[in-house]
C-alpha cells in the first residue's frame, strides 16, 4: 500500500466526524477515490469498534470494512482544547461529514454556522434520521427505524405477509451513497464559486424517495389510478426458484424472453396465453407467470438453466451463497486479501467502479484508535497533549 495522493479526489480533504456505518462508509468511498480522509473519534472510539468478530479490541470486521483510506485521530470534543483543534482542522478541509443529531452538535458548539465561519469553503454534510425542520428532528434513528418510517417494512409485509426488515443495513448504505454523490455535487459548486454550503441528508426522506421510484405506481397520478406498489415486485411468488440442484433467479421479462422460455420447457402454448401477451396483461398476472416459472425450474440443474437461458438471452443467475463468494473467480478483484499491520491477513471489499484515468485505490489500512493523532495535529501546529 502507498500513501501517495492519487485518484480523482486527490487534494480534497474530508473530515469524518461520523460513527457506525452510514457516514464512515461515505467517507471511505471518498477516500477510495483519492481524498485525504481524517476520521475523528472520541476517546472511547467509534461504536463500530465494539462490533464482532474481532481479533483485537477495537478492530472488528465492520471497522475494517468502513475505515480504510483514512487517518484516524482522537479528539475530546467536550473539551475546549478538543473543539479548538477541530476548528483548526476544519479550516483546512473541503468536506465535513457527521451523523450527530443537531442538538448534540449545537451543544458542542459545532453547528454549521460556527464551522462555516471558520471556513467559508466548507461543505458541511449532516445526515440523521429525520429532517432538521421537522418535529421528528431530535429522534434517534438506526437502520431499522428508518426502514420502518420510510415504508420499506410495509413493502415487506405486503410482499411476504410479514413486516420484516431487510437482512442488510439497507438505509445506512443507501444514505451513504446519497451522501457521497451529494457532497461531490457541492464540491463542484465549491470549485466554481469558492463557497461551501450545508448539505442535509435525512435518512427517512432518502429511503422513501428510493422506495417510491417504482412503488408510487397508481398514486403517481392525481386523482390516483390505483394503490402504491409495483406489481412485478409485489407478486407473492416473486422470489428465487428451486432448480434440480440448487436455487436460481430465472426471469423472462420481454415478450421474446417469455416465448423462448416456454418453448424451452416444451410448452409453446403458454407463450400464446393471453395473460402474458403484453406488458399490461403481464402486470395483472405476474403471480401466475412466476408460479409457472417455479413449476418448470425444478426440471433442470443450474448448469442446464445457464445454458438454456444463455442461448436464448433469458436473464438468469444462480443464487450466490455469500459463504462461497470468495471461491467464485468472478469476485476475485472485489474480495482481496491484504495484510494489516496489527490485524494480520484480512479480506477487504473492493471499490466496485472502474475509472480509466483515475482508478480508486486502497492506500491505507483501517487505522487503530488515534493512530494518526500526533501526525495530524502536528500539521496544524497543535500539540497532542492539547487536544
Short mmCIF file of C-alpha atoms in Angstrom, two decimals:
data_model
loop_
_atom_site.label_atom_id
_atom_site.label_comp_id
_atom_site.label_asym_id
_atom_site.label_seq_id
_atom_site.Cartn_x
_atom_site.Cartn_y
_atom_site.Cartn_z
CA UNK A 1 0.00 0.00 0.00
CA UNK A 2 1.08 3.57 -0.65
CA UNK A 3 0.28 6.94 0.90
CA UNK A 4 0.83 8.73 -2.40
CA UNK A 5 -2.03 11.02 -3.37
CA UNK A 6 -3.88 9.61 -6.35
CA UNK A 7 -7.39 9.26 -7.66
CA UNK A 8 -9.99 11.72 -8.91
CA UNK A 9 -10.28 13.37 -5.47
CA UNK A 10 -6.57 13.83 -4.78
CA UNK A 11 -6.12 17.12 -2.93
CA UNK A 12 -9.60 17.05 -1.35
CA UNK A 13 -9.65 16.85 2.45
CA UNK A 14 -12.58 15.19 4.24
CA UNK A 15 -13.27 15.18 7.98
CA UNK A 16 -15.16 12.05 9.01
CA UNK A 17 -16.96 13.14 12.16
CA UNK A 18 -19.45 10.29 11.90
CA UNK A 19 -20.00 6.95 13.56
CA UNK A 20 -21.25 3.43 12.86
CA UNK A 21 -21.72 2.79 9.08
CA UNK A 22 -23.54 5.48 7.09
CA UNK A 23 -21.12 8.39 7.41
CA UNK A 24 -17.92 6.32 7.70
CA UNK A 25 -18.86 4.29 4.59
CA UNK A 26 -19.43 7.51 2.61
CA UNK A 27 -16.10 8.86 3.83
CA UNK A 28 -14.37 5.61 2.85
CA UNK A 29 -15.76 5.87 -0.68
CA UNK A 30 -14.37 9.40 -0.92
CA UNK A 31 -11.05 8.10 0.37
CA UNK A 32 -11.04 5.27 -2.15
CA UNK A 33 -11.38 7.93 -4.87
CA UNK A 34 -8.31 9.75 -3.58
CA UNK A 35 -9.46 12.15 -0.85
CA UNK A 36 -7.40 12.70 2.30
CA UNK A 37 -9.89 11.49 4.92
CA UNK A 38 -9.32 12.19 8.60
CA UNK A 39 -11.51 10.16 10.93
CA UNK A 40 -12.18 11.98 14.21
CA UNK A 41 -13.19 9.75 17.11
CA UNK A 42 -13.93 10.36 20.78
CA UNK A 43 -11.53 8.89 23.35
CA UNK A 44 -13.73 5.77 23.66
CA UNK A 45 -13.74 5.28 19.89
CA UNK A 46 -16.49 4.87 17.31
CA UNK A 47 -19.27 2.43 18.24
CA UNK A 48 -18.23 0.36 15.22
CA UNK A 49 -15.10 -0.63 17.12
CA UNK A 50 -17.26 -2.62 19.54
CA UNK A 51 -18.70 -4.94 16.88
CA UNK A 52 -17.60 -8.55 16.48
CA UNK A 53 -15.92 -10.67 15.23
CA UNK A 54 -12.53 -9.12 16.01
CA UNK A 55 -9.01 -10.40 16.60
CA UNK A 56 -8.05 -7.44 18.78
CA UNK A 57 -10.21 -4.93 20.69
CA UNK A 58 -11.49 -2.10 18.55
CA UNK A 59 -10.57 -3.66 15.20
CA UNK A 60 -13.54 -5.81 14.24
CA UNK A 61 -14.63 -6.84 10.75
CA UNK A 62 -17.07 -3.95 10.38
CA UNK A 63 -14.46 -1.37 11.38
CA UNK A 64 -12.07 -2.81 8.79
CA UNK A 65 -14.79 -2.59 6.13
CA UNK A 66 -15.68 1.12 6.55
CA UNK A 67 -12.46 2.82 7.64
CA UNK A 68 -9.75 2.16 5.08
CA UNK A 69 -8.02 5.05 3.33
CA UNK A 70 -8.34 7.22 6.44
CA UNK A 71 -6.06 8.73 9.02
CA UNK A 72 -7.52 8.27 12.49
CA UNK A 73 -7.29 10.82 15.29
CA UNK A 74 -8.84 11.14 18.75
CA UNK A 75 -10.30 14.45 19.96
CA UNK A 76 -12.37 15.07 23.08
CA UNK A 77 -14.94 17.44 21.61
CA UNK A 78 -16.42 18.07 25.04
CA UNK A 79 -13.25 19.92 25.98
CA UNK A 80 -12.28 23.42 24.80
CA UNK A 81 -8.92 22.12 23.56
CA UNK A 82 -10.57 19.39 21.51
CA UNK A 83 -13.02 21.86 19.97
CA UNK A 84 -10.22 24.28 19.17
CA UNK A 85 -8.22 21.52 17.48
CA UNK A 86 -11.26 20.57 15.41
CA UNK A 87 -11.78 24.18 14.35
CA UNK A 88 -8.18 24.32 13.13
CA UNK A 89 -8.73 21.08 11.24
CA UNK A 90 -11.98 22.38 9.74
CA UNK A 91 -10.12 25.42 8.44
CA UNK A 92 -8.06 23.07 6.22
CA UNK A 93 -10.95 20.88 5.00
CA UNK A 94 -13.22 20.78 1.98
CA UNK A 95 -15.89 18.46 3.40
CA UNK A 96 -17.12 17.51 6.86
CA UNK A 97 -19.43 14.54 7.35
CA UNK A 98 -21.40 13.98 10.55
CA UNK A 99 -24.39 11.97 11.69
CA UNK A 100 -24.63 13.52 15.13
CA UNK A 101 -28.11 14.75 15.97
CA UNK A 102 -28.48 18.54 15.54
CA UNK A 103 -28.92 19.17 19.26
CA UNK A 104 -25.69 17.35 20.10
CA UNK A 105 -23.75 19.41 17.56
CA UNK A 106 -25.20 22.63 18.91
CA UNK A 107 -24.24 21.70 22.48
CA UNK A 108 -20.68 21.05 21.36
CA UNK A 109 -20.54 24.38 19.57
CA UNK A 110 -20.14 22.61 16.23
CA UNK A 111 -23.19 23.85 14.38
CA UNK A 112 -22.85 24.69 10.70
CA UNK A 113 -22.92 28.42 11.32
CA UNK A 114 -19.83 28.33 13.53
CA UNK A 115 -17.84 25.97 11.35
CA UNK A 116 -18.67 27.84 8.15
CA UNK A 117 -17.30 31.00 9.77
CA UNK A 118 -14.04 29.14 10.39
CA UNK A 119 -14.01 28.01 6.74
CA UNK A 120 -16.45 29.59 4.23
CA UNK A 121 -15.43 26.94 1.66
CA UNK A 122 -16.55 24.11 3.92
CA UNK A 123 -19.14 21.62 2.65
CA UNK A 124 -20.87 20.57 5.86
CA UNK A 125 -22.92 17.41 5.41
CA UNK A 126 -25.13 16.26 8.26
CA UNK A 127 -27.18 13.08 7.99
CA UNK A 128 -29.71 11.92 10.55
CA UNK A 129 -32.99 10.07 10.73
CA UNK A 130 -35.36 12.97 10.07
CA UNK A 131 -35.24 16.50 8.62
CA UNK A 132 -33.98 19.16 10.97
CA UNK A 133 -37.01 21.37 10.21
CA UNK A 134 -39.46 18.64 11.30
CA UNK A 135 -40.98 17.76 14.66
CA UNK A 136 -39.05 14.46 14.50
CA UNK A 137 -35.63 16.07 14.14
CA UNK A 138 -34.26 15.07 17.52
CA UNK A 139 -35.32 11.42 17.47
CA UNK A 140 -32.80 8.60 17.46
CA UNK A 141 -32.82 6.60 14.25
CA UNK A 142 -30.99 3.40 13.46
CA UNK A 143 -31.33 1.48 10.20
CA UNK A 144 -34.40 -0.49 11.30
CA UNK A 145 -36.14 2.71 12.43
CA UNK A 146 -35.61 4.22 9.00
CA UNK A 147 -36.79 1.08 7.22
CA UNK A 148 -39.99 1.28 9.27
CA UNK A 149 -40.54 5.03 8.98
CA UNK A 150 -39.91 5.15 5.21
CA UNK A 151 -42.44 2.46 4.27
CA UNK A 152 -39.89 -0.25 3.45
CA UNK A 153 -41.17 -2.57 6.20
CA UNK A 154 -44.70 -2.11 4.84
CA UNK A 155 -43.49 -3.22 1.41
CA UNK A 156 -42.03 -6.35 3.02
CA UNK A 157 -45.34 -7.02 4.78
CA UNK A 158 -47.33 -6.62 1.58
CA UNK A 159 -44.94 -8.79 -0.43
CA UNK A 160 -44.30 -11.56 2.11
CA UNK A 161 -47.06 -11.33 4.70
CA UNK A 162 -44.56 -10.41 7.43
CA UNK A 163 -43.34 -6.89 8.36
CA UNK A 164 -39.68 -7.86 8.17
CA UNK A 165 -36.56 -5.73 7.94
CA UNK A 166 -34.16 -6.26 5.05
CA UNK A 167 -31.32 -8.60 6.12
CA UNK A 168 -28.91 -5.76 5.36
CA UNK A 169 -28.40 -2.28 6.75
CA UNK A 170 -30.11 -1.00 3.64
CA UNK A 171 -30.96 2.50 4.86
CA UNK A 172 -27.43 3.18 6.09
CA UNK A 173 -25.85 2.12 2.82
CA UNK A 174 -28.36 3.84 0.51
CA UNK A 175 -27.88 7.03 2.52
CA UNK A 176 -24.09 6.63 2.39
CA UNK A 177 -24.28 6.60 -1.40
CA UNK A 178 -26.59 9.63 -1.29
CA UNK A 179 -24.12 11.47 0.94
CA UNK A 180 -21.32 10.67 -1.49
CA UNK A 181 -22.95 11.99 -4.64
CA UNK A 182 -24.41 14.99 -2.81
CA UNK A 183 -21.11 16.23 -1.39
CA UNK A 184 -19.43 15.68 -4.75
CA UNK A 185 -22.08 17.90 -6.36
CA UNK A 186 -21.41 20.51 -3.67
CA UNK A 187 -17.68 20.14 -4.34
CA UNK A 188 -18.22 21.07 -8.00
CA UNK A 189 -20.07 24.18 -6.82
CA UNK A 190 -17.30 24.97 -4.32
CA UNK A 191 -14.63 24.70 -7.01
CA UNK A 192 -16.60 27.03 -9.28
CA UNK A 193 -17.56 29.67 -6.71
CA UNK A 194 -15.17 29.30 -3.77
CA UNK A 195 -18.14 28.87 -1.45
CA UNK A 196 -19.23 25.91 0.62
CA UNK A 197 -22.71 25.04 1.80
CA UNK A 198 -24.72 22.88 4.13
CA UNK A 199 -25.92 19.54 2.76
CA UNK A 200 -28.55 17.70 4.76
CA UNK A 201 -29.34 14.03 4.11
CA UNK A 202 -32.43 12.95 6.08
CA UNK A 203 -32.40 9.16 6.10
CA UNK A 204 -36.18 8.64 6.15
CA UNK A 205 -36.72 11.03 3.23
CA UNK A 206 -33.89 9.39 1.31
CA UNK A 207 -35.23 5.86 1.69
CA UNK A 208 -38.80 6.99 0.96
CA UNK A 209 -37.59 8.51 -2.30
CA UNK A 210 -35.68 5.30 -3.03
CA UNK A 211 -38.82 3.22 -2.42
CA UNK A 212 -41.21 5.40 -4.38
CA UNK A 213 -39.38 5.35 -7.72
CA UNK A 214 -41.40 2.31 -8.76
CA UNK A 215 -43.74 1.84 -5.80
CA UNK A 216 -45.55 5.19 -6.19
CA UNK A 217 -47.29 3.31 -9.01
CA UNK A 218 -51.00 4.23 -9.27
CA UNK A 219 -50.66 7.09 -6.81
CA UNK A 220 -48.30 8.82 -9.20
CA UNK A 221 -51.40 10.24 -10.84
CA UNK A 222 -53.89 12.72 -9.42
CA UNK A 223 -56.51 11.52 -8.86
CA UNK A 224 -54.89 8.13 -8.13
CA UNK A 225 -55.26 5.36 -10.69
CA UNK A 226 -54.60 2.69 -8.06
CA UNK A 227 -52.65 1.94 -4.89
CA UNK A 228 -48.92 2.13 -4.30
CA UNK A 229 -46.85 -0.96 -5.07
CA UNK A 230 -45.03 -2.11 -8.22
CA UNK A 231 -46.88 -5.22 -9.39
CA UNK A 232 -43.86 -7.22 -10.52
CA UNK A 233 -42.02 -6.75 -7.23
CA UNK A 234 -45.10 -7.23 -5.06
CA UNK A 235 -46.26 -10.51 -6.66
CA UNK A 236 -46.26 -13.18 -3.94
CA UNK A 237 -44.11 -15.74 -5.87
CA UNK A 238 -41.56 -13.04 -6.79
CA UNK A 239 -38.56 -14.95 -5.45
CA UNK A 240 -35.71 -17.20 -6.43
CA UNK A 241 -36.80 -20.65 -7.54
CA UNK A 242 -35.60 -24.14 -6.69
CA UNK A 243 -33.86 -25.95 -9.54
CA UNK A 244 -32.92 -29.63 -9.73
CA UNK A 245 -29.71 -28.98 -7.78
CA UNK A 246 -29.98 -25.56 -6.13
CA UNK A 247 -31.57 -22.13 -6.35
CA UNK A 248 -31.63 -19.58 -9.14
CA UNK A 249 -33.21 -16.44 -10.50
CA UNK A 250 -34.90 -17.18 -13.83
CA UNK A 251 -36.53 -14.02 -15.13
CA UNK A 252 -38.06 -13.99 -18.62
CA UNK A 253 -39.11 -10.37 -18.92
CA UNK A 254 -39.80 -9.33 -22.51
CA UNK A 255 -42.26 -10.85 -24.99
CA UNK A 256 -39.31 -12.56 -26.69
CA UNK A 257 -37.99 -13.89 -23.35
CA UNK A 258 -41.35 -15.38 -22.42
CA UNK A 259 -41.82 -17.02 -25.79
CA UNK A 260 -38.30 -18.51 -25.60
CA UNK A 261 -38.76 -19.72 -22.02
CA UNK A 262 -41.98 -21.62 -22.68
CA UNK A 263 -40.54 -23.06 -25.90
CA UNK A 264 -37.51 -24.30 -23.91
CA UNK A 265 -39.74 -26.17 -21.44
CA UNK A 266 -41.83 -27.60 -24.31
CA UNK A 267 -44.90 -25.53 -23.56
CA UNK A 268 -45.18 -23.13 -26.51
CA UNK A 269 -48.92 -23.00 -25.90
CA UNK A 270 -48.31 -20.96 -22.75
CA UNK A 271 -46.37 -18.36 -24.74
CA UNK A 272 -49.60 -17.74 -26.62
CA UNK A 273 -51.63 -17.41 -23.40
CA UNK A 274 -53.43 -14.06 -23.45
CA UNK A 275 -52.42 -13.46 -19.81
CA UNK A 276 -48.80 -12.98 -20.91
CA UNK A 277 -49.27 -11.37 -24.31
CA UNK A 278 -48.20 -7.81 -23.49
CA UNK A 279 -46.86 -5.76 -20.58
CA UNK A 280 -50.32 -4.62 -19.47
CA UNK A 281 -51.61 -8.21 -19.31
CA UNK A 282 -48.46 -9.44 -17.56
CA UNK A 283 -48.76 -6.69 -14.95
CA UNK A 284 -52.09 -8.21 -13.93
CA UNK A 285 -50.82 -11.79 -13.99
CA UNK A 286 -47.27 -11.73 -12.64
CA UNK A 287 -48.20 -14.13 -9.84
CA UNK A 288 -49.38 -16.73 -12.34
CA UNK A 289 -46.31 -16.27 -14.53
CA UNK A 290 -43.92 -16.66 -11.60
CA UNK A 291 -45.77 -19.75 -10.37
CA UNK A 292 -45.27 -21.35 -13.79
CA UNK A 293 -41.57 -20.48 -13.83
CA UNK A 294 -41.26 -22.02 -10.37
CA UNK A 295 -43.03 -25.18 -11.53
CA UNK A 296 -40.72 -25.72 -14.51
CA UNK A 297 -37.49 -24.65 -12.77
CA UNK A 298 -37.05 -27.99 -10.94
CA UNK A 299 -36.77 -29.87 -14.23
CA UNK A 300 -33.18 -28.74 -14.89
CA UNK A 301 -29.96 -28.14 -12.97
CA UNK A 302 -28.43 -24.70 -12.58
CA UNK A 303 -25.81 -25.57 -15.18
CA UNK A 304 -28.51 -26.65 -17.62
CA UNK A 305 -30.51 -23.49 -16.96
CA UNK A 306 -27.37 -21.40 -17.51
CA UNK A 307 -27.01 -22.97 -20.96
CA UNK A 308 -30.73 -22.81 -21.82
CA UNK A 309 -31.07 -19.18 -20.79
CA UNK A 310 -27.72 -18.11 -22.20
CA UNK A 311 -28.57 -19.49 -25.64
CA UNK A 312 -31.90 -17.61 -25.59
CA UNK A 313 -30.79 -14.37 -23.87
CA UNK A 314 -33.13 -15.02 -20.97
CA UNK A 315 -31.94 -13.31 -17.76
CA UNK A 316 -30.60 -15.96 -15.37
CA UNK A 317 -28.28 -16.23 -12.37
CA UNK A 318 -27.68 -18.97 -9.84
CA UNK A 319 -28.13 -17.82 -6.26
CA UNK A 320 -24.69 -16.92 -4.91
CA UNK A 321 -24.13 -18.16 -1.37
CA UNK A 322 -22.17 -15.45 0.43
CA UNK A 323 -20.01 -18.01 2.23
CA UNK A 324 -18.90 -19.28 -1.18
CA UNK A 325 -18.41 -15.88 -2.85
CA UNK A 326 -14.69 -15.95 -2.08
CA UNK A 327 -14.41 -19.13 -4.16
CA UNK A 328 -16.10 -17.54 -7.19
CA UNK A 329 -13.41 -16.36 -9.65
CA UNK A 330 -15.69 -13.53 -10.78
CA UNK A 331 -15.32 -11.85 -7.37
CA UNK A 332 -11.52 -12.16 -7.18
CA UNK A 333 -10.98 -8.42 -7.86
CA UNK A 334 -13.61 -7.48 -5.26
CA UNK A 335 -12.60 -9.72 -2.35
CA UNK A 336 -8.84 -9.49 -1.98
CA UNK A 337 -6.60 -10.48 0.90
CA UNK A 338 -4.41 -7.77 2.45
CA UNK A 339 -2.01 -7.67 5.38
CA UNK A 340 -3.00 -5.28 8.18
CA UNK A 341 -0.11 -4.08 10.39
CA UNK A 342 -1.91 -5.12 13.60
CA UNK A 343 -4.68 -7.46 12.47
CA UNK A 344 -2.74 -9.64 10.05
CA UNK A 345 -4.32 -11.12 6.92
CA UNK A 346 -7.84 -9.92 6.22
CA UNK A 347 -10.20 -9.83 3.28
CA UNK A 348 -11.23 -6.40 2.07
CA UNK A 349 -14.22 -5.44 -0.04
CA UNK A 350 -13.03 -3.62 -3.14
CA UNK A 351 -14.27 -0.43 -4.76
CA UNK A 352 -16.69 -1.56 -7.49
CA UNK A 353 -16.41 1.29 -10.01
CA UNK A 354 -13.71 1.26 -12.71
CA UNK A 355 -12.13 4.59 -13.73
CA UNK A 356 -9.95 4.51 -16.83
CA UNK A 357 -7.86 7.56 -15.87
CA UNK A 358 -8.17 7.92 -12.08
CA UNK A 359 -8.64 4.44 -10.60
CA UNK A 360 -9.71 4.04 -6.99
CA UNK A 361 -7.01 2.60 -4.76
CA UNK A 362 -6.51 1.24 -1.27
CA UNK A 363 -3.65 3.31 0.14
CA UNK A 364 -4.17 2.91 3.87
CA UNK A 365 -5.49 0.15 6.10
CA UNK A 366 -8.19 0.96 8.64
CA UNK A 367 -6.43 2.91 11.43
CA UNK A 368 -6.27 1.85 15.03
CA UNK A 369 -7.87 4.22 17.51
CA UNK A 370 -5.99 7.52 17.42
CA UNK A 371 -3.20 6.14 15.27
CA UNK A 372 -2.53 9.42 13.44
CA UNK A 373 -3.42 11.92 16.17
CA UNK A 374 0.10 13.27 16.69
CA UNK A 375 0.79 13.36 12.95
CA UNK A 376 -2.34 15.32 12.03
CA UNK A 377 -2.18 17.70 14.97
CA UNK A 378 1.47 18.43 14.19
CA UNK A 379 0.35 19.54 10.71
CA UNK A 380 -1.97 22.00 12.47
CA UNK A 381 0.73 23.16 14.93
CA UNK A 382 -1.30 21.69 17.79
CA UNK A 383 0.39 19.54 20.42
CA UNK A 384 -1.29 16.17 21.03
CA UNK A 385 -1.31 16.98 24.73
CA UNK A 386 -3.54 20.00 23.99
CA UNK A 387 -6.33 18.08 22.35
#
